[in-house]
């Protein structure tokens, strides 16, 4: 096991109607003018945006609004947000939405607090020294951005999707009302569950010693998400199941699940980032589409780890060759993905990959000559092969 | 399940040699003069105190020291600490020790930041409005005070042991080097493991709906502590086992393990507090000595919950009457306590309880007419009966 630093200071306010506390929560953080940042029309139509604004008004807090965040949030809107906040004297960012909206707010926060082009962070040319304070009203359980140190932004020019991690952008608070996720369609619910599980699996399926406590809590989280994702496909308004998944989204990605282990593998996230940049697919579905191919390409580096996964998650008996158990576990995971309507290859994701596109994806994935992955370090030729396997 | 607020902002710096970072960590928190607070001679003899002071000196931070904290930390030393800090202009408290030392520092912190007698907090006559900032160097895995909102102080006059909980006292950072716990004798190691498990069991064995995610992480934590406590009795210098237990101590009591459930039962802690006040026994051993009697007195209120505990912790099959499964689980837990050298009644703890003492303990436990417990609400006559059952 390895040394670690863990700090996840976000104040979680979890339960029904908690969005009505948001004005008070912003005030406690010293906000004097707030940017209410959101996505499409659903937050307006559902009345959520009205409730949030009413709460700010009740707390005596002026605000401006900026909607229009899309999945794979765009750099152009981030620039627009920075300009608006500067013009309006905004000192607190309040994203109302899922990971895309929170990530967009994080990028705006970085832009406001640093004097260089914010894309330079995502392009890894600069390091952030500060970030404007952020509080989140979560409406989608998936990315875990409400408690995490990460954000992912897409630059339209060239379809480049990049992440930047720093404790500076951790939300001061997150308001989590599971009822706000009732209207999420089954496909999006399944995408969210897949993303949550993958945040843990990226940290769990690693080729280095880990802590038993972290491993066993990770297994508990994955099993809980699987159980409740299946419930939600039949009962989308099951409060408890929505709550289990929502809380899991935060714990999966706040750092708790890699205490004592390496920082994670993250190859599947990188593989999906390129797909997302090229095809604008749903993140969770993209992850499911590449995971099995990645797993089959790398598992032989340490089949015992995949065998443990098979045993603890699916109850597959560990007997004989661990490679066999490992492969059974990979199949069981794909079977689960199918059961919740997730693709297990890129064709099922709705994209027909050409050999030329595969070469482009692999090349972009290795920008600056980097490798990806930890379980097995992957170079450009490995990545091409995984995309070929995942083509379907 | 119930709504919840969760915030555990303590920065954890975990690993070998981390005590040498403590000066820098204090400085990051804005400290200008530090109280190094500790217990007996072991921190001096081991050289730990020298390393801590050298780190403060390297960071250019002046400090004063105050040793002498004992298990069941005393109010008189807290008063002494407050006076010393006021005289010396201390603005940051650095306990170097286990839960007793950290709790003593928390009480000093409350005393420094409030203008009433600090005992009034523990006597529940006042509410704290502030607490001086605290960072901890942990040398004992047990109480979880390094990440929790609680502290427990004993007033010598009358042997009254009382707790006070508030987010204000949460440590700004905690430095956790598992190697510092190598020299802990087997009995103290077992006491610590018992305390850690009990912090989770107090939250788990409740008579109200909980979250599956919290339940399953709690089970993971209890099983991990059991496994590693057994290892440590044979291999006291097993780094990984020390690390598992140390990290478990923080997660058991930082609030994570009752998200979505009630605040916990806590009757066993209250029963032990009175024993600790009267006999000055080791906290963990006192908990083990009363738990089985408490469990047998209350389990029929909701035997399914104890049956789940039996099944998930000990693999006892849930078939037939859940009461039978529940009782098997209680027996299995006592058997585990015995296996690590913990008492399962008060006689084994080394105290012969008289009927008069039982009456006194029960009376003090119900000060101000309060009841204790949540799984089953316990009145004075119930408490007397549990002490009688636990007498041995």
XYZ file of C-alpha atoms in Angstrom:
784
model
C 0.000 0.000 0.000
C 1.071 3.588 -0.564
C 1.048 6.790 1.499
C -1.846 9.108 0.831
C -3.368 12.497 1.467
C -7.144 12.559 1.740
C -9.281 15.622 2.068
C -12.875 15.922 0.849
C -14.163 18.993 2.641
C -17.441 19.491 0.719
C -20.420 19.929 3.015
C -23.139 17.519 1.840
C -26.736 18.538 2.467
C -28.727 15.453 1.483
C -32.480 14.944 1.375
C -35.856 16.065 0.126
C -36.327 19.780 -0.513
C -32.729 20.631 0.328
C -32.512 22.915 -2.737
C -34.521 25.433 -0.743
C -31.566 25.858 1.644
C -29.229 26.980 -1.098
C -29.483 30.746 -0.470
C -28.487 30.302 3.153
C -25.653 27.969 2.201
C -24.238 30.493 -0.299
C -24.464 33.201 2.333
C -22.579 31.083 4.888
C -19.784 30.907 2.317
C -19.591 34.687 2.101
C -21.156 35.016 -1.357
C -22.276 38.518 -2.332
C -23.246 37.877 -5.959
C -23.989 34.483 -7.464
C -23.843 32.966 -10.941
C -26.626 30.407 -11.352
C -25.234 28.118 -14.039
C -27.376 25.448 -15.704
C -27.947 23.313 -18.778
C -31.067 23.036 -20.885
C -34.716 23.652 -20.326
C -35.443 20.871 -17.826
C -34.248 22.835 -14.787
C -36.550 25.667 -15.878
C -39.540 23.489 -16.711
C -39.370 21.459 -13.518
C -39.492 24.626 -11.424
C -36.130 23.796 -9.835
C -34.483 26.950 -11.142
C -37.333 29.025 -9.705
C -36.906 27.387 -6.300
C -33.138 27.978 -6.358
C -33.577 31.629 -7.343
C -36.290 32.101 -4.707
C -33.922 30.744 -2.077
C -31.190 33.181 -3.166
C -33.665 36.060 -3.072
C -34.833 35.028 0.376
C -31.216 35.156 1.541
C -30.888 38.621 -0.005
C -28.346 37.464 -2.565
C -28.309 39.031 -6.061
C -27.559 36.681 -8.934
C -27.170 36.370 -12.683
C -27.962 33.263 -14.710
C -26.171 31.467 -17.499
C -27.745 28.392 -19.100
C -26.833 26.324 -22.108
C -24.305 23.847 -20.730
C -24.364 20.663 -22.830
C -22.959 17.173 -22.108
C -19.213 17.308 -22.748
C -19.321 20.978 -21.673
C -17.859 23.458 -24.106
C -14.947 25.797 -23.655
C -16.772 28.595 -25.501
C -19.483 28.760 -22.819
C -16.778 28.734 -20.131
C -15.242 31.834 -21.732
C -18.686 33.425 -21.869
C -19.215 32.643 -18.169
C -15.877 34.146 -17.155
C -16.685 37.343 -19.038
C -20.178 37.558 -17.561
C -18.916 37.021 -14.000
C -16.203 39.661 -14.406
C -18.702 42.143 -15.792
C -21.274 41.436 -13.082
C -18.892 41.158 -10.122
C -19.911 37.562 -9.341
C -17.969 36.009 -6.440
C -19.744 32.665 -6.051
C -20.657 30.013 -8.626
C -23.785 27.927 -8.235
C -24.086 25.187 -10.846
C -27.541 23.575 -10.920
C -27.235 20.321 -12.821
C -25.023 17.274 -13.260
C -21.320 16.805 -13.799
C -21.231 18.821 -17.029
C -22.731 21.891 -15.392
C -20.497 21.569 -12.312
C -17.426 21.039 -14.491
C -18.324 24.093 -16.555
C -18.609 26.099 -13.311
C -15.248 24.776 -12.145
C -13.623 25.956 -15.378
C -15.288 29.354 -14.960
C -13.988 29.402 -11.376
C -10.446 28.716 -12.546
C -10.766 31.352 -15.253
C -11.947 33.977 -12.762
C -9.148 33.318 -10.279
C -6.195 32.998 -12.649
C -4.775 35.463 -15.165
C -4.055 33.116 -18.051
C -6.225 31.387 -20.682
C -8.171 28.740 -18.731
C -7.673 26.171 -21.521
C -3.961 26.200 -20.660
C -4.903 24.277 -17.508
C -6.697 21.567 -19.452
C -3.869 21.552 -21.958
C -1.487 21.084 -19.014
C 0.542 24.179 -19.855
C -0.292 25.910 -16.554
C -1.094 25.044 -12.934
C -3.998 26.692 -11.126
C -3.204 28.767 -8.045
C -6.832 29.471 -7.090
C -10.460 28.883 -8.039
C -13.553 30.990 -7.305
C -15.774 29.284 -4.679
C -18.456 26.890 -5.946
C -21.562 25.278 -4.426
C -23.576 22.717 -6.374
C -27.221 21.736 -6.672
C -26.965 18.220 -8.067
C -29.617 16.903 -10.452
C -27.827 13.882 -11.871
C -25.949 11.073 -10.140
C -22.973 10.186 -12.262
C -19.798 12.212 -12.559
C -19.236 12.783 -8.840
C -18.008 16.275 -9.665
C -19.962 17.614 -6.655
C -17.295 16.226 -4.300
C -14.332 15.551 -6.574
C -11.224 17.513 -7.512
C -11.714 16.995 -11.224
C -13.356 18.697 -14.169
C -13.472 17.859 -17.862
C -13.961 20.391 -20.650
C -14.257 19.985 -24.440
C -12.660 22.426 -26.863
C -14.893 22.529 -29.911
C -11.985 23.198 -32.270
C -10.625 19.720 -32.927
C -13.102 18.072 -30.516
C -10.485 17.892 -27.747
C -11.800 16.668 -24.361
C -9.427 17.168 -21.462
C -9.506 16.948 -17.681
C -7.795 18.974 -14.981
C -7.534 17.932 -11.319
C -6.885 20.152 -8.316
C -8.211 20.393 -4.754
C -8.826 24.089 -5.428
C -12.044 23.380 -7.339
C -13.724 21.166 -4.698
C -17.258 22.405 -4.042
C -17.814 24.206 -0.741
C -21.184 22.520 -0.479
C -23.377 20.194 -2.500
C -27.129 20.071 -2.162
C -28.374 16.589 -3.027
C -32.083 15.868 -3.347
C -32.616 12.410 -4.883
C -36.117 13.447 -6.015
C -34.507 15.775 -8.554
C -33.288 12.694 -10.437
C -36.751 11.026 -10.744
C -37.312 12.278 -14.287
C -34.002 11.033 -15.634
C -34.698 8.600 -18.522
C -33.609 4.948 -18.058
C -30.720 5.292 -20.525
C -29.289 8.290 -18.662
C -29.835 6.569 -15.311
C -27.866 3.574 -16.579
C -25.144 5.843 -17.979
C -24.840 7.478 -14.566
C -24.602 4.153 -12.744
C -21.937 2.994 -15.207
C -19.896 6.152 -14.677
C -20.131 5.802 -10.883
C -19.030 2.167 -10.934
C -16.252 2.987 -13.361
C -14.875 5.677 -11.043
C -14.385 2.934 -8.481
C -13.259 0.253 -10.953
C -10.590 2.578 -12.372
C -9.152 2.759 -8.862
C -9.780 -0.888 -7.982
C -8.418 -2.644 -11.074
C -4.814 -1.597 -10.547
C -1.524 -3.408 -10.678
C -0.120 -2.483 -7.284
C -0.954 -3.243 -3.648
C -4.060 -1.619 -2.187
C -5.704 -1.414 1.250
C -8.208 -4.086 2.275
C -10.454 -1.423 3.801
C -10.547 0.563 0.561
C -11.017 -2.590 -1.522
C -13.912 -3.839 0.575
C -15.665 -0.461 0.654
C -15.188 -0.230 -3.122
C -16.780 -3.646 -3.598
C -19.658 -2.582 -1.337
C -20.188 0.531 -3.437
C -20.115 -1.276 -6.789
C -22.583 -3.940 -5.600
C -24.896 -1.275 -4.172
C -24.924 0.668 -7.429
C -25.626 -2.475 -9.485
C -28.505 -3.492 -7.231
C -30.094 -0.055 -7.240
C -29.558 0.667 -10.935
C -31.580 -2.459 -11.708
C -34.327 -1.313 -9.334
C -34.484 2.119 -10.981
C -35.075 0.739 -14.463
C -38.368 -0.647 -13.117
C -39.124 1.991 -10.495
C -37.668 5.353 -11.574
C -39.305 7.109 -8.620
C -37.945 4.780 -5.936
C -36.550 7.372 -3.500
C -34.243 5.008 -1.652
C -32.714 3.607 -4.839
C -32.209 7.140 -6.210
C -30.601 8.131 -2.902
C -28.255 5.128 -2.837
C -27.033 5.916 -6.353
C -26.732 9.637 -5.691
C -24.627 9.224 -2.547
C -22.557 6.552 -4.300
C -21.767 9.059 -7.069
C -20.063 11.344 -4.548
C -18.188 8.647 -2.634
C -17.000 6.972 -5.831
C -15.007 9.987 -6.928
C -14.101 12.067 -3.865
C -10.811 10.238 -3.293
C -11.995 7.861 -0.559
C -11.867 4.866 -2.866
C -8.189 5.055 -3.631
C -6.777 5.689 -0.185
C -3.685 3.535 0.213
C -3.579 2.507 -3.443
C -2.204 4.017 -6.640
C -4.044 6.906 -8.258
C -5.921 4.512 -10.520
C -5.727 3.233 -14.052
C -7.969 5.695 -15.923
C -7.269 4.189 -19.359
C -10.991 3.589 -19.977
C -11.722 7.217 -19.140
C -9.041 8.357 -21.594
C -10.312 5.987 -24.286
C -13.830 7.300 -23.753
C -12.713 10.940 -23.671
C -11.490 10.581 -27.250
C -14.712 8.864 -28.333
C -16.688 11.622 -26.600
C -14.624 14.286 -28.325
C -15.184 12.685 -31.761
C -18.792 11.497 -31.473
C -20.316 13.416 -28.542
C -21.655 10.189 -27.003
C -22.956 9.872 -23.431
C -19.937 9.419 -21.152
C -21.256 6.407 -19.213
C -22.269 4.560 -22.380
C -18.875 5.279 -23.909
C -17.169 3.798 -20.853
C -19.261 0.625 -21.016
C -18.485 0.331 -24.746
C -14.707 0.201 -24.213
C -14.370 -1.445 -20.777
C -14.622 -5.110 -21.803
C -12.072 -4.694 -24.601
C -9.697 -2.863 -22.295
C -10.144 -5.527 -19.614
C -9.432 -8.414 -22.026
C -6.377 -6.590 -23.373
C -4.796 -5.988 -19.962
C -6.034 -8.607 -17.442
C -3.171 -11.032 -17.951
C -0.769 -8.567 -16.311
C -2.295 -9.573 -12.950
C -5.249 -11.932 -13.436
C -5.580 -12.355 -9.641
C -6.879 -8.829 -9.365
C -9.595 -9.418 -11.962
C -10.348 -12.765 -10.308
C -10.878 -10.977 -6.966
C -13.220 -8.576 -8.745
C -15.147 -11.522 -10.235
C -15.407 -13.179 -6.844
C -16.347 -10.200 -4.707
C -18.716 -8.511 -7.142
C -20.371 -11.494 -8.810
C -19.705 -14.320 -6.349
C -17.798 -16.273 -9.008
C -15.782 -18.988 -7.236
C -12.011 -18.502 -7.293
C -10.814 -21.962 -8.262
C -8.283 -23.208 -10.773
C -6.619 -20.760 -13.115
C -7.231 -17.132 -12.008
C -7.296 -16.190 -15.714
C -10.478 -18.189 -16.159
C -12.101 -16.551 -13.141
C -10.967 -13.160 -14.424
C -12.554 -13.763 -17.844
C -15.794 -14.934 -16.217
C -15.883 -11.701 -14.244
C -15.372 -9.590 -17.370
C -18.227 -11.481 -19.075
C -20.459 -11.029 -16.013
C -19.793 -7.297 -16.024
C -20.685 -7.042 -19.709
C -23.820 -9.054 -19.064
C -24.745 -6.567 -16.350
C -24.130 -3.640 -18.710
C -26.448 -5.256 -21.265
C -29.077 -5.840 -18.572
C -29.289 -2.109 -17.905
C -29.250 -1.207 -21.600
C -25.614 -0.202 -21.884
C -23.522 -1.001 -24.987
C -20.528 -3.316 -24.698
C -18.875 -2.140 -27.915
C -18.667 0.990 -30.033
C -21.120 -0.298 -32.652
C -23.748 -0.797 -29.943
C -22.933 2.759 -28.910
C -24.147 3.791 -32.359
C -20.805 4.571 -33.993
C -19.137 2.695 -36.853
C -15.422 3.146 -36.356
C -13.223 3.232 -39.481
C -9.559 2.240 -39.317
C -8.706 5.870 -40.048
C -10.824 7.084 -37.124
C -9.201 4.479 -34.880
C -5.778 5.853 -35.832
C -6.936 9.408 -35.123
C -8.441 8.459 -31.728
C -5.257 6.640 -30.680
C -3.075 9.498 -31.843
C -5.117 12.099 -29.953
C -5.167 9.864 -26.893
C -1.352 9.956 -26.881
C -0.983 13.695 -27.264
C 2.444 14.930 -26.283
C 3.748 11.355 -26.472
C 1.996 10.324 -23.266
C 1.026 6.779 -22.344
C -2.204 5.905 -20.536
C -3.159 3.271 -17.970
C -1.582 1.776 -14.869
C -2.760 -1.843 -14.800
C -0.888 -2.096 -18.072
C 0.817 0.952 -19.514
C -0.643 1.517 -22.969
C 1.113 3.054 -25.951
C -0.416 4.240 -29.199
C -0.331 0.767 -30.802
C -1.991 -0.781 -27.733
C -4.708 1.841 -27.828
C -5.354 1.233 -31.517
C -5.707 -2.466 -30.791
C -8.185 -1.849 -27.951
C -10.300 0.425 -30.156
C -10.223 -2.316 -32.837
C -11.367 -4.892 -30.280
C -14.084 -2.489 -29.098
C -15.280 -1.705 -32.622
C -17.933 -4.432 -32.518
C -33.642 6.359 5.383
C -33.236 9.867 6.731
C -31.862 13.157 5.417
C -28.323 13.948 6.451
C -25.573 16.518 6.501
C -22.071 15.158 6.077
C -18.864 17.115 6.331
C -15.525 15.713 7.414
C -13.050 18.340 6.286
C -9.938 17.079 8.121
C -6.908 16.799 5.840
C -5.412 13.330 6.338
C -1.685 12.964 5.777
C -1.114 9.222 5.978
C 2.120 7.252 5.809
C 5.618 6.679 7.100
C 7.485 9.656 8.499
C 4.548 12.016 8.047
C 5.108 13.464 11.551
C 8.031 15.371 10.055
C 5.591 17.442 7.952
C 3.770 18.767 10.984
C 5.479 22.165 11.175
C 4.579 22.939 7.574
C 0.998 21.758 8.148
C 0.592 24.031 11.189
C 1.988 26.932 9.199
C -0.474 26.333 6.339
C -3.216 26.704 8.944
C -1.909 30.118 9.977
C -0.508 29.051 13.357
C 1.855 31.533 15.021
C 2.345 29.773 18.365
C 1.628 26.124 19.055
C 0.743 24.056 22.129
C 2.278 20.595 21.834
C -0.016 18.510 24.021
C 0.814 14.936 24.973
C 0.367 12.120 27.471
C 3.061 10.203 29.330
C 6.677 9.452 28.732
C 6.344 7.211 25.662
C 6.159 10.099 23.179
C 9.343 11.491 24.745
C 11.211 8.196 24.953
C 10.372 7.148 21.394
C 11.817 10.388 20.050
C 8.467 11.310 18.471
C 8.146 14.484 20.512
C 11.640 15.537 19.432
C 10.744 14.980 15.779
C 7.516 16.967 16.138
C 9.304 19.852 17.860
C 12.119 19.779 15.288
C 9.510 20.062 12.525
C 7.923 23.075 14.250
C 11.328 24.687 14.675
C 12.168 24.069 11.022
C 8.930 25.852 10.090
C 9.929 28.745 12.365
C 7.027 28.151 14.730
C 7.443 28.811 18.478
C 5.712 26.364 20.807
C 5.059 25.418 24.410
C 4.491 21.886 25.665
C 2.002 20.374 28.071
C 2.172 16.675 28.901
C 0.394 14.533 31.429
C -2.839 13.599 29.648
C -4.142 10.266 30.997
C -6.752 7.864 29.605
C -10.184 9.314 30.442
C -8.604 12.794 30.184
C -9.071 15.040 33.169
C -10.801 18.378 33.381
C -8.099 19.761 35.702
C -5.444 19.430 32.987
C -7.813 21.049 30.490
C -8.073 24.090 32.809
C -4.289 24.123 33.106
C -3.960 24.016 29.323
C -6.375 26.890 28.819
C -4.462 29.031 31.306
C -1.107 28.166 29.746
C -2.344 28.958 26.211
C -3.809 32.294 27.313
C -0.582 33.246 29.076
C 1.614 32.173 26.174
C -0.539 33.500 23.340
C -0.998 30.066 21.758
C -3.265 30.070 18.687
C -2.916 26.473 17.481
C -3.234 23.191 19.374
C -1.170 20.169 18.385
C -2.093 17.036 20.327
C 0.445 14.216 19.882
C -1.197 11.028 21.059
C -4.442 9.076 20.911
C -8.059 9.991 21.522
C -7.500 11.119 25.100
C -4.837 13.631 24.108
C -6.862 14.887 21.142
C -10.004 15.154 23.294
C -8.071 17.074 25.930
C -6.872 19.466 23.196
C -10.437 19.848 21.910
C -11.603 20.841 25.394
C -8.723 23.320 25.662
C -9.727 24.655 22.232
C -13.313 25.176 23.386
C -12.100 26.813 26.577
C -9.874 29.226 24.682
C -12.587 30.284 22.243
C -15.555 30.629 24.619
C -15.980 32.861 27.658
C -17.711 30.390 29.989
C -16.494 27.442 32.081
C -15.663 24.735 29.509
C -17.251 22.032 31.714
C -20.604 23.679 31.031
C -20.350 22.279 27.494
C -19.847 18.731 28.731
C -22.569 19.301 31.307
C -24.816 20.463 28.431
C -25.515 23.840 30.028
C -23.937 25.770 27.139
C -23.368 25.469 23.383
C -19.991 26.203 21.840
C -19.742 29.033 19.340
C -16.106 28.460 18.402
C -13.039 26.299 19.026
C -9.348 27.115 18.627
C -7.850 25.292 15.593
C -6.375 21.843 16.171
C -4.107 19.511 14.214
C -3.332 16.015 15.445
C -0.385 13.636 15.355
C -2.060 10.287 15.962
C -0.239 7.556 17.883
C -3.145 5.248 18.690
C -5.897 3.853 16.473
C -9.084 3.772 18.485
C -11.234 6.768 19.347
C -11.333 8.314 15.871
C -11.120 11.725 17.507
C -8.675 12.810 14.774
C -11.561 13.121 12.309
C -14.660 13.194 14.516
C -16.774 15.966 15.992
C -16.692 14.492 19.487
C -14.641 14.725 22.658
C -15.022 13.123 26.072
C -13.703 14.591 29.320
C -13.743 13.272 32.898
C -14.350 15.563 35.860
C -12.388 14.122 38.748
C -14.899 15.342 41.334
C -17.536 12.615 41.252
C -15.806 10.709 38.437
C -18.155 12.164 35.835
C -17.304 11.289 32.209
C -19.170 13.310 29.602
C -19.020 13.915 25.866
C -19.683 16.969 23.733
C -20.159 16.943 19.961
C -19.752 19.848 17.549
C -18.290 20.309 14.078
C -16.301 23.221 15.522
C -13.724 20.908 17.068
C -12.929 18.857 13.951
C -9.174 18.720 13.404
C -7.789 20.829 10.544
C -5.361 18.050 9.773
C -4.340 14.679 11.129
C -0.933 13.170 10.603
C -1.199 9.379 10.643
C 1.907 7.216 10.621
C 0.976 3.575 11.349
C 4.548 2.879 12.506
C 3.885 5.049 15.570
C 1.471 2.350 16.795
C 3.982 -0.552 16.561
C 4.845 -0.432 20.258
C 1.248 -0.550 21.454
C 0.799 -3.622 23.728
C -1.618 -6.347 22.525
C -4.259 -5.428 25.120
C -4.302 -1.786 24.017
C -4.329 -2.822 20.359
C -7.381 -4.996 21.042
C -9.053 -2.192 23.009
C -8.532 0.125 20.067
C -9.977 -2.364 17.583
C -13.000 -2.874 19.850
C -13.599 0.852 20.108
C -13.348 1.275 16.319
C -15.792 -1.555 15.636
C -18.153 -0.245 18.298
C -18.242 3.201 16.696
C -19.652 1.492 13.629
C -21.862 -0.996 15.511
C -23.455 1.823 17.527
C -24.556 3.310 14.202
C -25.361 -0.011 12.517
C -27.439 -1.699 15.215
C -30.314 0.755 15.091
C -34.056 0.408 14.999
C -34.806 2.520 11.923
C -34.193 2.279 8.178
C -30.642 2.835 6.973
C -28.894 3.114 3.593
C -27.608 -0.026 1.889
C -24.434 1.808 0.875
C -23.710 2.837 4.466
C -24.615 -0.615 5.792
C -22.359 -2.405 3.345
C -19.418 -0.072 3.924
C -19.922 -0.498 7.677
C -19.833 -4.276 7.328
C -16.674 -3.957 5.211
C -15.057 -1.831 7.915
C -15.968 -4.164 10.797
C -14.708 -7.242 8.944
C -11.462 -5.466 8.019
C -10.818 -4.450 11.629
C -11.504 -7.974 12.923
C -9.171 -9.526 10.370
C -6.351 -7.082 11.048
C -6.716 -7.026 14.842
C -6.127 -10.784 14.810
C -3.044 -10.332 12.618
C -1.614 -7.671 14.960
C -1.772 -9.891 18.024
C 0.749 -12.134 16.266
C 2.607 -9.501 14.240
C 2.569 -6.166 16.092
C 4.885 -4.598 13.515
C 2.841 -5.561 10.463
C 2.673 -2.171 8.719
C -0.297 -2.968 6.506
C -2.399 -4.309 9.383
C -1.534 -1.252 11.519
C -2.475 0.971 8.577
C -5.813 -0.765 7.971
C -6.778 -0.336 11.626
C -5.554 3.240 11.801
C -7.503 4.377 8.741
C -10.544 2.433 9.969
C -10.408 4.374 13.250
C -10.961 7.629 11.364
C -13.659 6.372 8.996
C -15.559 4.647 11.810
C -16.237 7.887 13.613
C -16.118 10.748 11.117
C -19.835 10.547 10.313
C -19.552 8.564 7.078
C -20.948 5.425 8.686
C -24.271 6.878 9.646
C -25.195 8.730 6.480
C -28.859 8.109 5.772
C -29.531 6.444 9.111
C -30.343 7.635 12.629
C -27.592 9.156 14.744
C -26.899 5.791 16.344
C -27.746 3.951 19.522
C -24.790 4.862 21.767
C -26.164 3.063 24.834
C -23.022 0.922 25.130
C -20.873 4.044 25.070
C -22.997 5.597 27.816
C -22.881 2.390 29.878
C -19.110 2.295 29.488
C -18.698 6.004 30.256
C -20.104 5.389 33.728
C -17.873 2.362 34.244
C -14.899 4.417 33.048
C -15.827 7.223 35.417
C -16.097 4.843 38.399
C -13.227 2.430 37.693
C -10.962 4.185 35.176
C -10.933 1.111 32.919
C -9.713 1.070 29.312
C -12.537 2.361 27.137
C -12.434 -0.433 24.522
C -12.375 -3.171 27.156
C -15.281 -1.530 28.964
C -17.291 -1.525 25.736
C -16.621 -5.217 25.124
C -17.634 -5.970 28.724
C -21.124 -4.490 28.351
C -21.933 -5.081 24.670
C -23.181 -8.672 24.860
C -25.488 -7.904 27.803
C -26.846 -4.829 26.054
C -27.364 -6.821 22.849
C -29.251 -9.639 24.598
C -31.413 -7.104 26.452
C -32.457 -5.199 23.321
C -32.244 -7.472 20.256
C -35.868 -8.629 20.357
C -37.016 -5.135 19.390
C -35.857 -5.895 15.830
C -34.116 -9.265 15.652
C -33.809 -8.958 11.849
C -31.203 -6.270 12.288
C -29.056 -8.412 14.565
C -29.618 -11.338 12.178
C -28.288 -9.233 9.293
C -25.259 -8.387 11.450
C -24.724 -12.103 12.163
C -24.990 -12.948 8.492
C -22.859 -10.208 6.995
C -20.122 -10.145 9.635
C -19.855 -13.821 10.553
C -21.467 -15.553 7.562
C -24.109 -17.120 9.816
C -26.949 -18.351 7.594
C -30.217 -16.453 7.939
C -32.730 -19.263 8.154
C -35.649 -19.935 10.448
C -36.315 -17.605 13.357
C -34.275 -14.388 13.038
C -33.997 -14.373 16.845
C -31.896 -17.511 16.699
C -29.631 -16.030 14.044
C -29.392 -12.833 16.095
C -28.305 -14.737 19.199
C -25.747 -16.712 17.231
C -24.296 -13.419 15.994
C -24.064 -12.025 19.534
C -22.271 -15.194 20.636
C -19.914 -15.021 17.664
C -19.044 -11.416 18.506
C -18.286 -12.345 22.121
C -16.181 -15.222 20.898
C -14.233 -12.786 18.755
C -13.740 -10.439 21.722
C -12.369 -13.348 23.752
C -10.064 -14.325 20.882
C -8.361 -10.927 21.028
C -8.208 -10.907 24.828
C -11.160 -8.623 25.500
C -13.527 -9.185 28.446
C -17.177 -10.017 27.809
C -18.381 -9.009 31.267
C -17.417 -6.596 34.022
C -15.774 -9.266 36.186
C -13.461 -10.163 33.311
C -12.749 -6.439 33.122
C -11.379 -6.752 36.636
C -14.231 -5.096 38.567
C -16.610 -6.747 41.029
C -19.828 -4.766 40.801
C -21.941 -4.501 43.967
C -25.698 -3.920 43.783
C -25.073 -0.489 45.289
C -22.534 0.375 42.609
C -24.954 -0.818 39.930
C -27.587 1.543 41.326
C -25.092 4.434 41.341
C -23.943 3.728 37.775
C -27.543 3.571 36.511
C -28.462 6.747 38.339
C -25.491 8.683 36.985
C -26.192 7.313 33.509
C -29.667 8.886 33.695
C -28.534 12.315 34.886
C -31.146 14.954 34.336
C -33.761 12.254 33.811
C -32.415 11.337 30.396
C -32.886 7.981 28.682
C -30.184 6.323 26.593
C -30.233 4.153 23.478
C -32.132 4.103 20.206
C -32.479 0.429 19.284
C -34.455 0.213 22.508
C -34.885 3.290 24.662
C -33.454 2.482 28.087
C -34.591 3.888 31.407
C -32.854 3.647 34.761
C -34.384 0.249 35.584
C -33.337 -1.139 32.181
C -29.811 0.126 32.698
C -29.629 -1.459 36.150
C -30.709 -4.756 34.616
C -28.073 -4.569 31.855
C -25.326 -3.846 34.412
C -26.600 -6.826 36.432
C -26.447 -9.036 33.335
C -22.953 -7.695 32.559
C -21.700 -8.221 36.131
C -20.350 -11.705 35.316
